[in-house]
Tab-separated table of C-alpha atoms and ligand atoms in Angstrom:
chain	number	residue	atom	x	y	z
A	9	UNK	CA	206.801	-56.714	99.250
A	10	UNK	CA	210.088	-56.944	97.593
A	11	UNK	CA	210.191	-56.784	93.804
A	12	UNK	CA	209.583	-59.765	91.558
A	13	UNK	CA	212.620	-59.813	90.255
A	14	UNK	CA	214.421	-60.523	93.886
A	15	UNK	CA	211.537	-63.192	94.793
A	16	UNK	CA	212.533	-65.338	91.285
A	17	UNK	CA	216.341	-64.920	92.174
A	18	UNK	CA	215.270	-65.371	95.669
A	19	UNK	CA	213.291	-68.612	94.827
A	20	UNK	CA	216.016	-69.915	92.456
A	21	UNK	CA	218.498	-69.833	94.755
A	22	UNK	CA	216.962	-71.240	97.433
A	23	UNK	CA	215.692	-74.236	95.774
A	24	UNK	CA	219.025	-74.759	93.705
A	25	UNK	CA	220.346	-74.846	97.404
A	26	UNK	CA	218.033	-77.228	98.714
A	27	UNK	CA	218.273	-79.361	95.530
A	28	UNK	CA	221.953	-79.618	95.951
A	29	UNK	CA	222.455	-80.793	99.157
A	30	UNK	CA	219.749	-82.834	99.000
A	31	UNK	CA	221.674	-84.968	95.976
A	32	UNK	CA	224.592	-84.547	97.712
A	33	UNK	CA	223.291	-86.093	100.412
A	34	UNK	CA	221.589	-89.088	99.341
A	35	UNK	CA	221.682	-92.552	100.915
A	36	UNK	CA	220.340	-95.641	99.898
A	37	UNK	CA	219.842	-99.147	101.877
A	38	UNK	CA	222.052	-100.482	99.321
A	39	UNK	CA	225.054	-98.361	98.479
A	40	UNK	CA	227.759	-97.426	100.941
A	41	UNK	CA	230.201	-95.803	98.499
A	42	UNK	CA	229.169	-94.740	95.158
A	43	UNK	CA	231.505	-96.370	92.416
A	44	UNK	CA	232.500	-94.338	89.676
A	45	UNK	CA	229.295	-95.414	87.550
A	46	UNK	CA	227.365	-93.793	90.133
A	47	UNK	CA	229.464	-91.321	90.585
A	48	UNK	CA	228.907	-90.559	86.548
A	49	UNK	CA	225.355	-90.568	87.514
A	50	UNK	CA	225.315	-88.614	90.013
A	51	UNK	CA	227.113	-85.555	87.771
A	52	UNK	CA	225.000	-85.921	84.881
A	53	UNK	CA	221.740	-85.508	87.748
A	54	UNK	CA	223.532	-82.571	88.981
A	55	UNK	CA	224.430	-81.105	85.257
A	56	UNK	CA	220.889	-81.714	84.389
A	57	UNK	CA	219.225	-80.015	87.026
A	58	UNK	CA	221.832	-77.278	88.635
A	59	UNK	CA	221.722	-74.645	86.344
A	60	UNK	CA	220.080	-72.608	84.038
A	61	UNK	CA	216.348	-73.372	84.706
A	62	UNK	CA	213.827	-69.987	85.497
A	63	UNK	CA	212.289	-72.159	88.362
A	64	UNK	CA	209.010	-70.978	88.141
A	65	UNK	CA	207.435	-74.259	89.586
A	66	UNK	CA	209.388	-73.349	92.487
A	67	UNK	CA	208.497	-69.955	92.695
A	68	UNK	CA	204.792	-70.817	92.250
A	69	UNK	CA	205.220	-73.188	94.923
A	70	UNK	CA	206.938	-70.479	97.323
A	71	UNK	CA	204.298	-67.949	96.078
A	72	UNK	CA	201.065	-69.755	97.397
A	73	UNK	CA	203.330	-70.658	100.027
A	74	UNK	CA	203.773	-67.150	101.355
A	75	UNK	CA	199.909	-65.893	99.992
A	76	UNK	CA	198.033	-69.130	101.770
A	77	UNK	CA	200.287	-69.572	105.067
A	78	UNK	CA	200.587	-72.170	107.060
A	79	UNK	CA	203.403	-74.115	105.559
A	80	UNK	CA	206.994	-74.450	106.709
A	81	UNK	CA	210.427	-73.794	104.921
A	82	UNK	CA	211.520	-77.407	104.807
A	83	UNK	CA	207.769	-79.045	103.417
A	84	UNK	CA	207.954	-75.978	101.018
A	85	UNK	CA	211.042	-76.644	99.245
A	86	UNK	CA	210.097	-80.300	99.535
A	87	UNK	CA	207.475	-79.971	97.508
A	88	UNK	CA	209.381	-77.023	95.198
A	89	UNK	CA	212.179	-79.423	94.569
A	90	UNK	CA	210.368	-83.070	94.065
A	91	UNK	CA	208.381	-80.682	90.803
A	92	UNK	CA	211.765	-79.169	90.017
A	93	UNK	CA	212.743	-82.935	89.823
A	94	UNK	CA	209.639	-83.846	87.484
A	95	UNK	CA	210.086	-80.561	85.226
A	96	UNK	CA	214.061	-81.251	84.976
A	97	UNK	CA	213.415	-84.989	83.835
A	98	UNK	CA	210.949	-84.064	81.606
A	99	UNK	CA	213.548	-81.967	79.393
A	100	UNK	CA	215.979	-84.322	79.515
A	101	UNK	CA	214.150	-87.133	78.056
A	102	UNK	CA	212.163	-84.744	75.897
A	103	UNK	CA	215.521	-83.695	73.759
A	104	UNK	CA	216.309	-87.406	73.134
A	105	UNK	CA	216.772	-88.187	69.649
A	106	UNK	CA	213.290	-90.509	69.866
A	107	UNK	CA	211.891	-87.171	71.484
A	108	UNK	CA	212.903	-83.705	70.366
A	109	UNK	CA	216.020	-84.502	69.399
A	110	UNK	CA	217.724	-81.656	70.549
A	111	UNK	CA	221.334	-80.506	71.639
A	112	UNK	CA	221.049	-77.105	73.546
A	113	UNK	CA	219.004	-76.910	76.766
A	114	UNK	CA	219.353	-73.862	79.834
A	115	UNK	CA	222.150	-72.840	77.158
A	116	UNK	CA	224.135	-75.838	77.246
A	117	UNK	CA	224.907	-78.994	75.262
A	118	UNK	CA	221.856	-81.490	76.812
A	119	UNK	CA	222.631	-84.343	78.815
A	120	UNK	CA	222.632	-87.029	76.082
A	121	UNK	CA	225.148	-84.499	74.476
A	122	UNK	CA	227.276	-84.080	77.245
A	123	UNK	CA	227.009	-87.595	78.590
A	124	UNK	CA	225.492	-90.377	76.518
A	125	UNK	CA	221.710	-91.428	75.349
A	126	UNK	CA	221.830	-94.354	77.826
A	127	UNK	CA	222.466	-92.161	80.974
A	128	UNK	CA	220.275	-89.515	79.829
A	129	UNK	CA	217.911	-91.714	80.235
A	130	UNK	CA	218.393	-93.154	83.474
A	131	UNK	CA	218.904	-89.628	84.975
A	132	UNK	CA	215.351	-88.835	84.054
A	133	UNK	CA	214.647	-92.081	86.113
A	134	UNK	CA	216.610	-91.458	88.528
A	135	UNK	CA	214.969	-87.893	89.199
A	136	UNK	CA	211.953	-89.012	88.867
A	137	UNK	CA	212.597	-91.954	91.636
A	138	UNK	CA	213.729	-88.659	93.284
A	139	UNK	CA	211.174	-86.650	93.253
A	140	UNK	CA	208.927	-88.850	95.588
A	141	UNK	CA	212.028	-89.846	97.570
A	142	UNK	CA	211.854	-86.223	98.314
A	143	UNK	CA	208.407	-85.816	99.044
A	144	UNK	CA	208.256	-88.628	101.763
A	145	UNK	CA	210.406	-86.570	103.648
A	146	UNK	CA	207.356	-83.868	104.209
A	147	UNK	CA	207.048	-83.787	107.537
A	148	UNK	CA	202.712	-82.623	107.121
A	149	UNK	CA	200.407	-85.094	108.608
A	150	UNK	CA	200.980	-88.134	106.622
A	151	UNK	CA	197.498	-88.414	105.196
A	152	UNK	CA	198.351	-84.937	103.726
A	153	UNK	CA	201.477	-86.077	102.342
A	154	UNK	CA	199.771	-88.960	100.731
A	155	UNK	CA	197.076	-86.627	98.839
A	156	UNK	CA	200.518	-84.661	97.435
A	157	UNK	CA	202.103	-88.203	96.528
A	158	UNK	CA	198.868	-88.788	94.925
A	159	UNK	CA	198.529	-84.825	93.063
A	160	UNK	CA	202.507	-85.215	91.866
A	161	UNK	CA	202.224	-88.679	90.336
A	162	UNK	CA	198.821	-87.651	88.389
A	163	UNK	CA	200.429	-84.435	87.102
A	164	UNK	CA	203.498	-86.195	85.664
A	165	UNK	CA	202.189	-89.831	84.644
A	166	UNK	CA	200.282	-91.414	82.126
A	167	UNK	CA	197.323	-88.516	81.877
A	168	UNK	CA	199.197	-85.916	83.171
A	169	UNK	CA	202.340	-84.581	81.154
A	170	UNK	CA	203.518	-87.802	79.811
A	171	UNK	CA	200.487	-88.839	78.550
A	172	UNK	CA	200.330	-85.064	77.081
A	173	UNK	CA	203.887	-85.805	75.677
A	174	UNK	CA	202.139	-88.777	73.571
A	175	UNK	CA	199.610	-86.899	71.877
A	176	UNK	CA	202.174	-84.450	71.821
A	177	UNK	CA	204.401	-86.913	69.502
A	178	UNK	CA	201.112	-88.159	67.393
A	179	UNK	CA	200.814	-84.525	66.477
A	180	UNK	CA	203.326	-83.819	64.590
A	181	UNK	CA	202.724	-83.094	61.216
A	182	UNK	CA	199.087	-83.350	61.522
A	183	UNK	CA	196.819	-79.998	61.246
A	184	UNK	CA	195.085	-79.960	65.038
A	185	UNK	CA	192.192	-77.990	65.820
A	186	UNK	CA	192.444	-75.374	68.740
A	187	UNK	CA	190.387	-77.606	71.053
A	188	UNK	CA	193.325	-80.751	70.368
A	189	UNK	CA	195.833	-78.068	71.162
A	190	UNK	CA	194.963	-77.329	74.525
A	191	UNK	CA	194.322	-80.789	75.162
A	192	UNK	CA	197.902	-81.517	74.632
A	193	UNK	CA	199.174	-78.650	76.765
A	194	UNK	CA	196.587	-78.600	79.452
A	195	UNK	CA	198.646	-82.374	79.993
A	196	UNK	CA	202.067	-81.446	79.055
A	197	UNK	CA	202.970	-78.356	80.896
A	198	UNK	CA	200.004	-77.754	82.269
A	199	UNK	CA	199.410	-80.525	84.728
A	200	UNK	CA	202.752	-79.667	86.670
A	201	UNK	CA	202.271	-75.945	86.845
A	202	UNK	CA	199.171	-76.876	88.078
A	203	UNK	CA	200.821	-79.305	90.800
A	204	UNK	CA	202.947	-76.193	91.547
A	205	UNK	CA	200.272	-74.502	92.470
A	206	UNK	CA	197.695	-76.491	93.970
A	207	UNK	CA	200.298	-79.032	95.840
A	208	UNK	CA	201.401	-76.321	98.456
A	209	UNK	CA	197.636	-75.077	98.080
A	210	UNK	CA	196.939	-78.604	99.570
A	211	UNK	CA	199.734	-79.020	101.805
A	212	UNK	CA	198.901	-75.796	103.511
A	213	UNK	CA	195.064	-76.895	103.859
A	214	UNK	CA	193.041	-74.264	102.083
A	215	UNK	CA	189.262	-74.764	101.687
A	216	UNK	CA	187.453	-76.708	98.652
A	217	UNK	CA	186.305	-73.050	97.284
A	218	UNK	CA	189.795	-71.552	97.046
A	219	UNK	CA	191.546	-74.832	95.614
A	220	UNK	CA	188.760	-74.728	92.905
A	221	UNK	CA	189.662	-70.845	92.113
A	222	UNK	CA	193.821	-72.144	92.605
A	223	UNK	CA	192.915	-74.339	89.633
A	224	UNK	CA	191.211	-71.478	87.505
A	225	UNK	CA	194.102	-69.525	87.891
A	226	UNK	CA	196.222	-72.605	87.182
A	227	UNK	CA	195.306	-73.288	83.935
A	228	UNK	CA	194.970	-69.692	83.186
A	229	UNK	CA	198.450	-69.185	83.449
A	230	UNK	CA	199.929	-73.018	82.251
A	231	UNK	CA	198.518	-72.370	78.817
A	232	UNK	CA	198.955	-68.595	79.043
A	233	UNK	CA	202.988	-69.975	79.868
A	234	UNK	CA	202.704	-72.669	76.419
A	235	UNK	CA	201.108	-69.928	74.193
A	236	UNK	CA	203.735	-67.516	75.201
A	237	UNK	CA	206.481	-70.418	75.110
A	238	UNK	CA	204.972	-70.762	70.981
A	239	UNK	CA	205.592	-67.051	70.316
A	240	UNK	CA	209.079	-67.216	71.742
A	241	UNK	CA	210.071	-69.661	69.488
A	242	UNK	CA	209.207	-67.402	66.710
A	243	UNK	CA	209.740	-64.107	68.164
A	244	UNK	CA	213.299	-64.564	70.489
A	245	UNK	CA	216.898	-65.893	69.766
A	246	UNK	CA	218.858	-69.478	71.153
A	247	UNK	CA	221.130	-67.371	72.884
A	248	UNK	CA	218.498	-65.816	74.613
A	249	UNK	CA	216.331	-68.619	74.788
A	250	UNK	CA	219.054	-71.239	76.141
A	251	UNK	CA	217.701	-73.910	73.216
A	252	UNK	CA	217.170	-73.853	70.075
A	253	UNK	CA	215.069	-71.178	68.649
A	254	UNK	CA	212.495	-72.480	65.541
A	255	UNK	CA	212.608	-75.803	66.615
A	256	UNK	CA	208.970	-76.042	66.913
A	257	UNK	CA	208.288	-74.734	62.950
A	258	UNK	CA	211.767	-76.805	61.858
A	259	UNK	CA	209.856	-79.824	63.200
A	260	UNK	CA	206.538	-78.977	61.904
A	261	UNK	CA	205.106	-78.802	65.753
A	262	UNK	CA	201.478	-77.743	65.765
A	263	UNK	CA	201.401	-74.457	67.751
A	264	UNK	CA	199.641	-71.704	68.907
A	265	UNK	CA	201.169	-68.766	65.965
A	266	UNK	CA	200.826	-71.655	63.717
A	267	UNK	CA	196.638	-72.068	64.207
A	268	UNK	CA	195.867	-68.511	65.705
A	269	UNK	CA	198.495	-66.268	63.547
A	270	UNK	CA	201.093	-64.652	65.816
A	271	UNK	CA	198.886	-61.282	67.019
A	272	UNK	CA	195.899	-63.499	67.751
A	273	UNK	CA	198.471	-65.643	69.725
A	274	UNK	CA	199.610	-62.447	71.838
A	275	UNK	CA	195.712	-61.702	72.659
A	276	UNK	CA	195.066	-65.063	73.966
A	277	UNK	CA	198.080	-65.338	76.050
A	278	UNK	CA	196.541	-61.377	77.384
A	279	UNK	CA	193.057	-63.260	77.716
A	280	UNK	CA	194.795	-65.995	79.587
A	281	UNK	CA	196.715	-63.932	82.309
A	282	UNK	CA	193.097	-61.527	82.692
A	283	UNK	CA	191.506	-64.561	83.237
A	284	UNK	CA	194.250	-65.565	85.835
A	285	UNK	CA	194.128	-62.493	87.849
A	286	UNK	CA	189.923	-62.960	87.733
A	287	UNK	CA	190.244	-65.992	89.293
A	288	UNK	CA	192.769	-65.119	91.704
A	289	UNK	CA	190.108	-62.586	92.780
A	290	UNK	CA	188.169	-65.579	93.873
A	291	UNK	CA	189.668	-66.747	96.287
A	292	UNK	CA	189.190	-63.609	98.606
A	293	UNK	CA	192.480	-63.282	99.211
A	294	UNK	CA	194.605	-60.721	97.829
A	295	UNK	CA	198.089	-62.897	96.813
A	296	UNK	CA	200.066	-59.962	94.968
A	297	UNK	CA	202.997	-62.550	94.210
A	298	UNK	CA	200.687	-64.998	91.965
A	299	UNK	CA	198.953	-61.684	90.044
A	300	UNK	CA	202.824	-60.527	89.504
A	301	UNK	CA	203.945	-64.294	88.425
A	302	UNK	CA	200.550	-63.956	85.878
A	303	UNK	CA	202.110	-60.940	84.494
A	304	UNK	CA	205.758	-62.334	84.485
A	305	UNK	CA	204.604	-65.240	82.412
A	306	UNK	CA	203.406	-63.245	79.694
A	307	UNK	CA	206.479	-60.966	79.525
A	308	UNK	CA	209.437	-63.442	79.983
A	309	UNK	CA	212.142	-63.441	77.276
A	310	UNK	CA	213.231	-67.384	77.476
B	401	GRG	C1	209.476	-86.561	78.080
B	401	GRG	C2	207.761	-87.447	79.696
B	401	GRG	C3	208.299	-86.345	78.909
B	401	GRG	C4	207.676	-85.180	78.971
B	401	GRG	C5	208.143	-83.978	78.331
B	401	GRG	C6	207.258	-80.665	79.388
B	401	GRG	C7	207.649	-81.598	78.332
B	401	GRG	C8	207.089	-82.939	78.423
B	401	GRG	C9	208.494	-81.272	77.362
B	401	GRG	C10	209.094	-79.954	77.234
B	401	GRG	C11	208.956	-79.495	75.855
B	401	GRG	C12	208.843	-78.064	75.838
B	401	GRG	C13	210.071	-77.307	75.523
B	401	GRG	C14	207.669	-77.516	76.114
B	401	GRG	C15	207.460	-76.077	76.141
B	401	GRG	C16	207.122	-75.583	77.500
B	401	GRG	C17	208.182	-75.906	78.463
B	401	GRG	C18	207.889	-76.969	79.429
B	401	GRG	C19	209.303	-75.239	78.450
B	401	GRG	C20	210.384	-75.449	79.409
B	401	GRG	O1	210.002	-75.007	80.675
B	401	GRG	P1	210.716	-73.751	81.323
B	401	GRG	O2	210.675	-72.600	80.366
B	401	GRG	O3	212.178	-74.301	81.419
B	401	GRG	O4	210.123	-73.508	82.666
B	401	GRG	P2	213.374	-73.936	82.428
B	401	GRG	O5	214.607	-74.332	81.665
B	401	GRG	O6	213.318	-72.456	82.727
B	401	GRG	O7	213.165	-74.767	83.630
């Protein structure tokens, strides 16, 4: 097995690939030649979403992929990309000034920044609309397809990670137990790692037993990833982090350090990734990748 490191570069490049051509190459019913609005559009999608970004949805994606067989190439960057798509939309709108109201994302000015508030906007639309554009393409029996339609519009929508955005947004300021915490991540990151890992899990027909273990592991490592994103914020730099570092105590964000204290933070995201592994143990197989991406979540420096 090659080394992790290679496998993230691996998977970034390859879906980066796939993503661009795949914008490049869009058509519509109703546009012949993209006028220079579009055109606008078009570069503030691509300067959203080309650079910068870990891609760990991706690399989950590719991970169960390659531990769970049975999927090809094309249906796995599919899926890879149309969460990519999700994730990438999600930070755009979240740095709006009615969001976050932030101006450095993947280490650059953010696309209301660079652009304007309107199209910032409409590219998270627009990559959204995207997303499912992309994963109509799957070429898996179409029933299949349909469940992963189904799995990817749940994850992001109105009780998935937007819905976790909301409470995330009547939280601030307000003293949240541990239990209201979770809540909000287990919807707003949580429910598209979760997609990451359980779409291809889907796609590639594993059994009810080692989907329910998928999702263990899942959650594990989507709050393990938000209790470790908390400590960052604390413990890291913006250079290093690509966005602006203390945001979350500037803006009085309930978090993790904040309720726990920052060493009880660092056990639970430990508890978190043992769990993980535990789980991954379930499901009889013995998927080195996803035990490595565990680890990798609790150790990343941005
Ligand atoms: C606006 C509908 C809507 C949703 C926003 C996910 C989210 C919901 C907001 C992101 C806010 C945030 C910074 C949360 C912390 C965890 C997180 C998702 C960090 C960014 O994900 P990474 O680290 O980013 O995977 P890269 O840039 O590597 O892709």
């Amino acid at each position: 097995m090659t080394p992790l490191n290679n496998f993230l570069s691996h998977s970034r490049e390859r879906v980066n690939q796939f993503l661009q051509l795949a914008l490049e190459q869009q058509q519509s019913p109703f546009v012949e030649q993209p006028n220079n609005a579009l055109r606008r559009l078009q570069d503030a999608n691509v300067y959203s979403i080309s650079n910068g970004g870990k891609r760990l949805r991706p690399a989950l994606v590719y991970a169960v992929a390659e531990s769970f067989g049975d999927l090809s190439d094309d249906d796995s960057n599919l899926i890879a990309a149309a969460i990519e798509c999700i994730h990438s939309y999600s930070l755009v709108h979240d740095d709006l000034p009615a969001m976050d109201n932030d101006t450095l994302r993947r280490g650059k000015p953010t696309c209301h920044i660079a652009y304007d508030e309107a199209t910032a906007i409409l590219v998270g639309d627009g990559l959204q609309a995207f997303a499912f554009e992309l994963l109509s393409q799957l070429q898996i029996a179409p029933a299949i397809a349909l469940r992963l339609v189904n799995y990817l519009a749940k994850a992001s929508g109105n009780l998935g990670m937007v819905g976790g955005q909301m409470v995330d947004l009547q939280s601030v300021s307000r003293q949240l137990l541990l239990s209201e915490l979770e809540y909000m991540h287990r919807l707003k990151t949580g429910a598209l790692i979760q997609a990451a890992v359980i779409m291809p899990a889907i796609a590639a027909q594993t059994d009810a037993a080692t989907q329910a273990a998928l999702i263990r592991y899942a959650q594990a490592i989507g709050l393990a990833f938000q209790v470790q994103d908390d400590i960052l914020d604390i413990e890291s730099d913006t250079v290093t982090l690509g966005k602006t570092q203390g945001a979350d105590q500037q803006q009085n964000k309930p978090t993790y350090p904040a309720l726990l204290g920052l060493d009880m933070a660092k056990q639970k995201a430990s508890e978190l990734i043992e769990q993980a592994h535990l789980a991954l143990e379930e499901t009889g197989q013995t998927c080195p990748r996803l035990h490595e991406l565990a680890e990798f979540i609790t150790h990343r420096q941005n």
